[in-house]
Short mmCIF file of C-alpha atoms and ligand atoms in Angstrom, two decimals:
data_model
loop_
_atom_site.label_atom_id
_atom_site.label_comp_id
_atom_site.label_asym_id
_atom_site.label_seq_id
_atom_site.Cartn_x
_atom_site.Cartn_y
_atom_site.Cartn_z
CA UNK A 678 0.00 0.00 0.00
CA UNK A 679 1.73 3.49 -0.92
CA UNK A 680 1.71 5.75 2.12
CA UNK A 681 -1.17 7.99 2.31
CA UNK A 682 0.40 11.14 1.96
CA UNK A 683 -2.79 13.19 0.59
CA UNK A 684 -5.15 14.84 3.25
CA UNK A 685 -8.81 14.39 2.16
CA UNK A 686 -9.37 18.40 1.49
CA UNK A 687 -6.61 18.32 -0.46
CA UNK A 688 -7.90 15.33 -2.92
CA UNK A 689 -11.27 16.23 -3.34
CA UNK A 690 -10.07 20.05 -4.47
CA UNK A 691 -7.67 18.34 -7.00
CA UNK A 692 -10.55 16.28 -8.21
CA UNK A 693 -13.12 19.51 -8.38
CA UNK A 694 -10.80 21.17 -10.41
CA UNK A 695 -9.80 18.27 -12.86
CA UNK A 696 -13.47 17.68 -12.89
CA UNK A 697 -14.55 21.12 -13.93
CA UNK A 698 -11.62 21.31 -16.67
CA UNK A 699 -11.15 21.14 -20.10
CA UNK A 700 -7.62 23.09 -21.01
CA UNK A 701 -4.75 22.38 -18.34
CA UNK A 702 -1.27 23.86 -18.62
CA UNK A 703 1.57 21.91 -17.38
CA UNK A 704 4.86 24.07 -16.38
CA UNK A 705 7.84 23.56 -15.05
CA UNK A 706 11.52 24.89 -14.64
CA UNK A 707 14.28 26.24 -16.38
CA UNK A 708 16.87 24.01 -17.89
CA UNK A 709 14.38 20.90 -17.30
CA UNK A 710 15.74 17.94 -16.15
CA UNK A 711 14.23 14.23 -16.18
CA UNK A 712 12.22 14.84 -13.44
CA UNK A 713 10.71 18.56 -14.69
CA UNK A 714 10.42 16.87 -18.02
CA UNK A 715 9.18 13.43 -16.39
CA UNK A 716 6.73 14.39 -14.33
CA UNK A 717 5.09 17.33 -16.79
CA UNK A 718 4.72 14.58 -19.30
CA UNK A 719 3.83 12.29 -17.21
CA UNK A 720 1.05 13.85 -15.83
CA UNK A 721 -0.12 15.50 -19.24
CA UNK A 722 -0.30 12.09 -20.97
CA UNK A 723 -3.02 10.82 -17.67
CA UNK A 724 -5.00 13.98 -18.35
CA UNK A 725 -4.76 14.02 -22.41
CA UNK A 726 -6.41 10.27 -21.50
CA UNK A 727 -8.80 11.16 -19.81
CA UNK A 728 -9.81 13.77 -22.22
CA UNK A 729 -8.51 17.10 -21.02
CA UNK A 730 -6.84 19.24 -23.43
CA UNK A 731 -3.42 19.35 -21.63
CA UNK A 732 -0.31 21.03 -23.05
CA UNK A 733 3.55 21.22 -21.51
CA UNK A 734 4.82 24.65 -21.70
CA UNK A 735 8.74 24.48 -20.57
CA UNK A 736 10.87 27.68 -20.35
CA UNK A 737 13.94 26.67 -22.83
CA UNK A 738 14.94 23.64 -24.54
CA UNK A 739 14.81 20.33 -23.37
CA UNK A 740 18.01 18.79 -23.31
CA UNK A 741 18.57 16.04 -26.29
CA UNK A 742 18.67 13.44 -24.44
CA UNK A 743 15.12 13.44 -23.04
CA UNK A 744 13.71 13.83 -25.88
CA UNK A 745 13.04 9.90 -26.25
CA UNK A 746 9.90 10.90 -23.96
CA UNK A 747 6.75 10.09 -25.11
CA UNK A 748 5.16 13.50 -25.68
CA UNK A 749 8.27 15.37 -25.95
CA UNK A 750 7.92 16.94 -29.38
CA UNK A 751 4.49 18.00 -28.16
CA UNK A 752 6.23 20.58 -25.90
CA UNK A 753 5.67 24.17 -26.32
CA UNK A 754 9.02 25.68 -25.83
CA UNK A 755 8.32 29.22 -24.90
CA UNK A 756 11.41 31.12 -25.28
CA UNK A 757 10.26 29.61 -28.85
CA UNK A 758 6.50 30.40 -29.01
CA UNK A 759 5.41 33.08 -26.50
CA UNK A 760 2.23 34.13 -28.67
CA UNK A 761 0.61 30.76 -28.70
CA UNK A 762 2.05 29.93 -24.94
CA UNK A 763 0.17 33.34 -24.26
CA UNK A 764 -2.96 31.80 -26.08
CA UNK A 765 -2.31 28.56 -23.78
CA UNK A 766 -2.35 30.82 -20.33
CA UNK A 767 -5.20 32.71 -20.89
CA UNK A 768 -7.44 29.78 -22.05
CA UNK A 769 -6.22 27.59 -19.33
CA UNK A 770 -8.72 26.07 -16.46
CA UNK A 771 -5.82 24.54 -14.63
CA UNK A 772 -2.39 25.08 -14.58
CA UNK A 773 0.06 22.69 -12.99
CA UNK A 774 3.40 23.82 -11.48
CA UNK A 775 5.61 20.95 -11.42
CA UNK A 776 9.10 20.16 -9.92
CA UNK A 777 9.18 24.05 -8.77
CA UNK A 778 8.87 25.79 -5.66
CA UNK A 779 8.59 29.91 -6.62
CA UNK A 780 7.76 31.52 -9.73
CA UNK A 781 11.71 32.92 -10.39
CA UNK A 782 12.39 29.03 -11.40
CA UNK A 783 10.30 29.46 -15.00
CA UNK A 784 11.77 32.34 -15.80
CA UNK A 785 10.25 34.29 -18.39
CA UNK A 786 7.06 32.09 -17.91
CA UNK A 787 6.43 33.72 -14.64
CA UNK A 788 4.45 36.65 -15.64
CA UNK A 789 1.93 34.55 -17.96
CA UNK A 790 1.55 31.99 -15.99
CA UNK A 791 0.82 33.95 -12.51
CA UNK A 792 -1.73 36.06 -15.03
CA UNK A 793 -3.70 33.10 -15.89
CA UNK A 794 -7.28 33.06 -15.03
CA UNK A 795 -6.45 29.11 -14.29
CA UNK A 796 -6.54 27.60 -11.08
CA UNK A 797 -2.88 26.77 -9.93
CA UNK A 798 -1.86 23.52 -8.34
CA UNK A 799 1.54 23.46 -7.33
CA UNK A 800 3.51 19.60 -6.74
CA UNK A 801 6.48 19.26 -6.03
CA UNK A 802 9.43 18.40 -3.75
CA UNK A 803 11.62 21.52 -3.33
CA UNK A 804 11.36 22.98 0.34
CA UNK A 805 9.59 26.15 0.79
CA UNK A 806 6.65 26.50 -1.91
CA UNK A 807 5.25 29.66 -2.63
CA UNK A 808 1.93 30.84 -1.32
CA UNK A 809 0.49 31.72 -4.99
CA UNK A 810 -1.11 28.50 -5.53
CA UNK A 811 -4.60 27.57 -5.02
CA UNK A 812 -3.48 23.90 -4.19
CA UNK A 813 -0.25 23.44 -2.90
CA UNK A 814 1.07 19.83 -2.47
CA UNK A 815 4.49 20.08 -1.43
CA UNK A 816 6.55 16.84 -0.19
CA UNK A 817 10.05 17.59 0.15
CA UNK A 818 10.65 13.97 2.11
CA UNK A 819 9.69 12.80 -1.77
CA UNK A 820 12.86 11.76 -4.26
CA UNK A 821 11.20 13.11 -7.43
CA UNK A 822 8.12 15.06 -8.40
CA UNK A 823 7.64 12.08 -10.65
CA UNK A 824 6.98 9.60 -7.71
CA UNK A 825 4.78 12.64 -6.00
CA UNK A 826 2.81 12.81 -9.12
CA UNK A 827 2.10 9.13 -9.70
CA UNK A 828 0.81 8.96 -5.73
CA UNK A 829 -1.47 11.81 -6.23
CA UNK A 830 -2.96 9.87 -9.13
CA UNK A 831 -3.22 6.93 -7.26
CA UNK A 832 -5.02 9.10 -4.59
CA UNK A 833 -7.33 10.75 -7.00
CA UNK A 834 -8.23 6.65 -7.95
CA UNK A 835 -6.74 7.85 -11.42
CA UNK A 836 -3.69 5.04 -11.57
CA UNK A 837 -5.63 3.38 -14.35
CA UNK A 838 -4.68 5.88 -16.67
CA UNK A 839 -1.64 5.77 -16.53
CA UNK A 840 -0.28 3.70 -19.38
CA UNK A 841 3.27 2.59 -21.08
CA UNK A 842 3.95 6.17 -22.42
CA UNK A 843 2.96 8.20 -19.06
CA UNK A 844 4.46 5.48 -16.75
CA UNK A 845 8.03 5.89 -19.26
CA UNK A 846 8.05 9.83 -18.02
CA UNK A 847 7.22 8.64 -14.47
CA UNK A 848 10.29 6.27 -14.35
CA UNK A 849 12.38 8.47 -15.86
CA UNK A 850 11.94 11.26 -13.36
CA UNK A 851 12.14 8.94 -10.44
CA UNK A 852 15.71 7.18 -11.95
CA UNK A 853 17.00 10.78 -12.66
CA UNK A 854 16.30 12.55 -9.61
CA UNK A 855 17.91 9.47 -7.50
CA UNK A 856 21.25 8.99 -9.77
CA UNK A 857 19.62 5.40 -10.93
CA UNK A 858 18.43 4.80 -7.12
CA UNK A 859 21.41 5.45 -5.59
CA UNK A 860 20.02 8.34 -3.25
CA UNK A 861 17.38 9.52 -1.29
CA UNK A 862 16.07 6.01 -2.77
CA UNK A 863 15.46 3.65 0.66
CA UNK A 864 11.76 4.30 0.63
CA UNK A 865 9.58 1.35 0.11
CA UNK A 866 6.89 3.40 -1.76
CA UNK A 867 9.18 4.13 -4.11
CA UNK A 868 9.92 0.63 -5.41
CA UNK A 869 5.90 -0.06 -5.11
CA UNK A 870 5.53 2.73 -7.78
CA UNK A 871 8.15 1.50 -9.64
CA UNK A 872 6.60 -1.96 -9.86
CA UNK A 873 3.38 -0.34 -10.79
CA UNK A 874 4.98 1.20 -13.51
CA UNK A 875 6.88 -1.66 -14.72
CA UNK A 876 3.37 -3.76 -14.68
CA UNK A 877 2.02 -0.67 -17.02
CA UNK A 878 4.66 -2.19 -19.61
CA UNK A 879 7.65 0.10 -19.45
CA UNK A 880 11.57 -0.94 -20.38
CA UNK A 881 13.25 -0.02 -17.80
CA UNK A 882 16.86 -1.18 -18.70
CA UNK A 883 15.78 0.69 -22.28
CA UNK A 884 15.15 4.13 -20.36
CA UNK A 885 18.40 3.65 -18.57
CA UNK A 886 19.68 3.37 -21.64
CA UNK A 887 18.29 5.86 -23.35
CA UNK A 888 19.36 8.29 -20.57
CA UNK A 889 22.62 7.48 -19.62
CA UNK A 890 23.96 5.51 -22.80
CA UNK A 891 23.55 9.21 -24.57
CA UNK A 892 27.46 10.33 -24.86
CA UNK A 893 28.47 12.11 -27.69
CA UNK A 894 32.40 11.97 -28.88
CA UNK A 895 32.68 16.07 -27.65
CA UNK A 896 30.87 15.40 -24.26
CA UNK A 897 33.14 12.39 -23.46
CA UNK A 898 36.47 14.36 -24.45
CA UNK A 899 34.48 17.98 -22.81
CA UNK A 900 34.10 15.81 -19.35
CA UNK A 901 37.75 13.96 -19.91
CA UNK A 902 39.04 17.30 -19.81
CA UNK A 903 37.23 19.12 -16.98
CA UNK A 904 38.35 15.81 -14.98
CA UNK A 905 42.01 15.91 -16.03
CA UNK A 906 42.57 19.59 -16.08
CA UNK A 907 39.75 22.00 -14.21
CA UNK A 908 38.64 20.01 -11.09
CA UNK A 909 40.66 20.81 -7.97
CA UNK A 910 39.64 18.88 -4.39
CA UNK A 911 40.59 20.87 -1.20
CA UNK A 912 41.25 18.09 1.48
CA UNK A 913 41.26 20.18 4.38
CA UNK A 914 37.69 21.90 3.65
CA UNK A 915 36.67 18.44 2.07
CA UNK A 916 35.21 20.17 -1.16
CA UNK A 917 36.21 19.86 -4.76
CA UNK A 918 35.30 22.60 -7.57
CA UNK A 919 35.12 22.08 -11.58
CA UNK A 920 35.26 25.19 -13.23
CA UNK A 921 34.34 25.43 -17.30
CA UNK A 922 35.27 28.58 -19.59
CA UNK A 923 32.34 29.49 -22.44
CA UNK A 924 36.08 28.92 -24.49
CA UNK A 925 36.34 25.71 -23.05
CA UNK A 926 32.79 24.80 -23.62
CA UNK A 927 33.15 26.05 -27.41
CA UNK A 928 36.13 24.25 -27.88
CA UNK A 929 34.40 21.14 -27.06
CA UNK A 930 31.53 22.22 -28.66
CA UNK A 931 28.92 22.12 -25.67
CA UNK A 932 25.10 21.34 -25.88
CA UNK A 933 22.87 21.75 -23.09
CA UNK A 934 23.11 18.46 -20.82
CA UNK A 935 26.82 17.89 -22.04
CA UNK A 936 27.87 18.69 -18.38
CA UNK A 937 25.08 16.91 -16.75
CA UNK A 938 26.54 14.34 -14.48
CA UNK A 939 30.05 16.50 -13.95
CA UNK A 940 29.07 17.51 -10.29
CA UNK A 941 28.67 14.27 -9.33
CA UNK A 942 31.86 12.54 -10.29
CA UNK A 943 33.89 14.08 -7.26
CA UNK A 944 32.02 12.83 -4.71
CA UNK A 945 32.57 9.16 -5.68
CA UNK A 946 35.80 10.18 -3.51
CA UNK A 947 35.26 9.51 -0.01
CA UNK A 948 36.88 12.21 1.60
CA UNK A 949 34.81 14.50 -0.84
CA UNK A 950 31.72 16.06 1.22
CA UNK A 951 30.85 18.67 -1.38
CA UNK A 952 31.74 19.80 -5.34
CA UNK A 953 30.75 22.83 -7.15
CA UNK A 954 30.86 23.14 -10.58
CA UNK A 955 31.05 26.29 -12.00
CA UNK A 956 29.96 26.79 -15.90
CA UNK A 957 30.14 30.17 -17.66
CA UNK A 958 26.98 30.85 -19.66
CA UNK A 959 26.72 34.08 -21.87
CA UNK A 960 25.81 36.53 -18.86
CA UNK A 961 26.60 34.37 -15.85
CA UNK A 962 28.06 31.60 -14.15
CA UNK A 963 25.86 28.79 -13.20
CA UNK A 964 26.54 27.46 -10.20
CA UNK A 965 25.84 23.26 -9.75
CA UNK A 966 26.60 21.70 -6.32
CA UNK A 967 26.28 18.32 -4.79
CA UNK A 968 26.73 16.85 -1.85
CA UNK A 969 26.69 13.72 0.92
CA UNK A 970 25.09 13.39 4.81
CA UNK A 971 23.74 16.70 6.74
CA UNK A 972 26.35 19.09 4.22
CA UNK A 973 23.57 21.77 2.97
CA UNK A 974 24.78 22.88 -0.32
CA UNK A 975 20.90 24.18 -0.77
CA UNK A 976 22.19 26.79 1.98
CA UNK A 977 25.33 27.97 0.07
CA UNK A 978 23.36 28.06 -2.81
CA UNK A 979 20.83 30.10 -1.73
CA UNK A 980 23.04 32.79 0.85
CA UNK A 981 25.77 33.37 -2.14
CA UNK A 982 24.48 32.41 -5.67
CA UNK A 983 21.05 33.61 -5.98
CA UNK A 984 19.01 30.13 -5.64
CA UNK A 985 18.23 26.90 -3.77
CA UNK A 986 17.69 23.84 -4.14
CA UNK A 987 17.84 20.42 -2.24
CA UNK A 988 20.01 19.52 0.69
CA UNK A 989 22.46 17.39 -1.23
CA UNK A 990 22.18 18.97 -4.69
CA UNK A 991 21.25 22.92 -5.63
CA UNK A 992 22.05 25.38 -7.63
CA UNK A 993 22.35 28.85 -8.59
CA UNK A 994 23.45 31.85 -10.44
CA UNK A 995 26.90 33.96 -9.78
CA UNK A 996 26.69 37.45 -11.36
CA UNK A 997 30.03 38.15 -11.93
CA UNK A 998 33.56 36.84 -13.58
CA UNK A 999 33.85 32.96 -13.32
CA UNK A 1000 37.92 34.74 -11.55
CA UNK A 1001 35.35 36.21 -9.28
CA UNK A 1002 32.94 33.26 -8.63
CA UNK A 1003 36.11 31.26 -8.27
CA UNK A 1004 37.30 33.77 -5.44
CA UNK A 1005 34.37 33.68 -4.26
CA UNK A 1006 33.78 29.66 -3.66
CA UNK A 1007 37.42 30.21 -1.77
CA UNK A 1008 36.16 32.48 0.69
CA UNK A 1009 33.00 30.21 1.60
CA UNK A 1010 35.09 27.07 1.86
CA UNK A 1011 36.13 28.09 5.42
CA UNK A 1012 32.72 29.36 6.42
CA UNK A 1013 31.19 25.83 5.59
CA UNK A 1014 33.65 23.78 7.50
CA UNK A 1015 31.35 23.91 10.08
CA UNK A 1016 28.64 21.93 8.39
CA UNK A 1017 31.61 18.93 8.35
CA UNK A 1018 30.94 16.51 10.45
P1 5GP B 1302 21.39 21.18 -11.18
O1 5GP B 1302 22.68 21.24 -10.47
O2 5GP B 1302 21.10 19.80 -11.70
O3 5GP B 1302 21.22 22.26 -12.19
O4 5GP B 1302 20.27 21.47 -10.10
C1 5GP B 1302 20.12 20.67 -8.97
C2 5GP B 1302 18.97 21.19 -8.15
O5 5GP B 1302 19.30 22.49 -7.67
C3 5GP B 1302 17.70 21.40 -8.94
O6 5GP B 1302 16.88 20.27 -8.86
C4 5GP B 1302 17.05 22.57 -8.24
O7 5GP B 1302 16.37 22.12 -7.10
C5 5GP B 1302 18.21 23.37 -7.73
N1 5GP B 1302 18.60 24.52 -8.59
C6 5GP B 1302 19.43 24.49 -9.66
N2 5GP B 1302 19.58 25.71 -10.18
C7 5GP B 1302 18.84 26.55 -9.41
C8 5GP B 1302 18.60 27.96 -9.43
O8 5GP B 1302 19.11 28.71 -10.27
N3 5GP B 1302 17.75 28.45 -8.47
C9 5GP B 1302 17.17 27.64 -7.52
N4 5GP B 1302 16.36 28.19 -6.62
N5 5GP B 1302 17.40 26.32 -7.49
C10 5GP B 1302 18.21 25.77 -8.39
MN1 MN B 1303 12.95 17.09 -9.07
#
């Protein structure tokens, strides 16, 4: 039996407003990753079933890699196709925030989507949700808004319609957002869902595959580099740091997800606690951290570069020169030894 984790107020609001629908947008964040893409397709696949007219509207593009989804070249990209996003919003009964906590996280979406006459539900697993929504079902104990989603279908009695395609964006959220269920992955629940899933008829070894069997010759020889000559561990503060140029990136020549799994390779070394990764983008540096135990990289994150995230993985943005992000990721190491235990 999955956990109960919906109250009853909750449930029968979620089903009032799915009931009373017919166009439902589906957003999530910036940069989506297989859980933002996972879940929004997920979910929009149950409610395209059941005869809503549901759309995903994602700020950029989706990296290449997840476009195997089923549903994925459905997407409305809005950085791509503001007018008829705009058209989306403003017809929309329901809109569904997914994998986000605050508006800031869609970007350039923000503004529409907060405008919408549509009733906002808000899932996800970030801490700290936003009051804007009408629903807010926030579960930060959860390893994916992918696993959050399928219980709240199971709770609205809508499991049923979830089929191959929907339950192949479920999995892939859930195996993304715990490194292949290597982390924040000893819940029982989670392997019920997964069984669920795999009894809807999904591959699972094929998603791996398609996920993480994705290497291109330049990302291989981009990562061989950053390993061999930008990553740096400091023993004493137990922290390691990758740093990547735009020249570097161009050299190599970079597409989005390229650098995916960098920020986790470091911590495969015991004594490593923490790694940032810093990557130059055309106007800032983003800022990708990781870490292991009680080490709150969601705290550094969100003090010094302008985000948030999770306990042991966040993010962020540093306005500056990657010389002075660099200096600046010096200067915190000795303010964060005290979060070594
Ligand atoms: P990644 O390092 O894979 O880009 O992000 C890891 C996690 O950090 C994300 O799931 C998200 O929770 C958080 N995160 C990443 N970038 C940002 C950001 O710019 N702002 C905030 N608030 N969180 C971020
Ligand atoms: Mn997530």
């Amino acid at each position: 039996m999955l956990t109960d984790l919906l109250d009853s107020t909750c449930v029968s609001s979620l089903s009032s407003l799915l009931a009373g629908a017919r166009n439902v947008v589906i957003t999530c964040h910036l940069s989506p990753d297989g859980d933002a893409m996972g879940s929004s397709l997920g979910l929009c696949r149950v409610l395209n079933n059941m005869g809503l007219n549901a759309r995903v509207v994602v700020p950029d593009t989706p990296p290449k890699y997840l476009m195997f989804l089923p549903g994925a070249d459905d997407i409305v990209i809005f950085s791509r196709s503001k007018v008829f996003a705009g058209r989306l919003f403003a017809n929309a009964d329901v809109v569904f925030c997914l994998d986000y906590n605050e508006p800031q996280r869609i970007d350039l979406v923000a503004d529409m989507m907060l405008a919408s006459p549509g009733r906002k539900v808000l899932i996800d697993h970030h801490l700290n949700p936003s009051s804007f929504p009408d629903v807010i079902i926030s579960h930060p104990e959860e390893s994916s808004t992918s696993v959050l989603v399928y219980k709240v279908l199971a709770a609205l009695g809508l499991s049923g319609q979830v089929d191959r395609e929907a339950a192949t964006c479920l999995y892939t959220g859930m195996m993304t957002d715990t490194g292949n269920f290597s982390y924040n992955s000893n819940s029982a629940d989670l392997y019920e869902v997964v069984g669920a899933l795999v009894r809807c008829g999904i591959d699972k070894d094929a998603i791996y595959r398609q996920v993480y069997f994705s290497n291109s010759y330049n990302r291989l020889r981009l990562n061989g580099y950053a390993m061999l000559d930008k990553f740096e561990v400091f023993p004493e503060h137990r922290a390691a740091l990758i740093t990547l140029t735009r020249e570097e990136l161009n050299r190599f020549h970079y597409q989005k997800g390229d650098t995916e799994d960098l920020v986790n390779r470091p911590l495969t070394i015991p004594d490593v606690t923490y790694s940032v990764f810093l990557r130059e983008e055309s106007d800032y540096i983003k800022v990708s951290t990781r870490s292991k135990g009680d080490f709150p990289v969601n705290i550094m994150c969100k003090e010094h570069f302008n985000g948030g995230g999770h306990l042991n993985a966040a993010g962020g943005e540093f306005y500056g020169t990657m010389a002075e992000a660099v200096e600046v990721f010096h200067n915190l190491m000795p303010l964060f030894d005290k979060y070594l235990s």
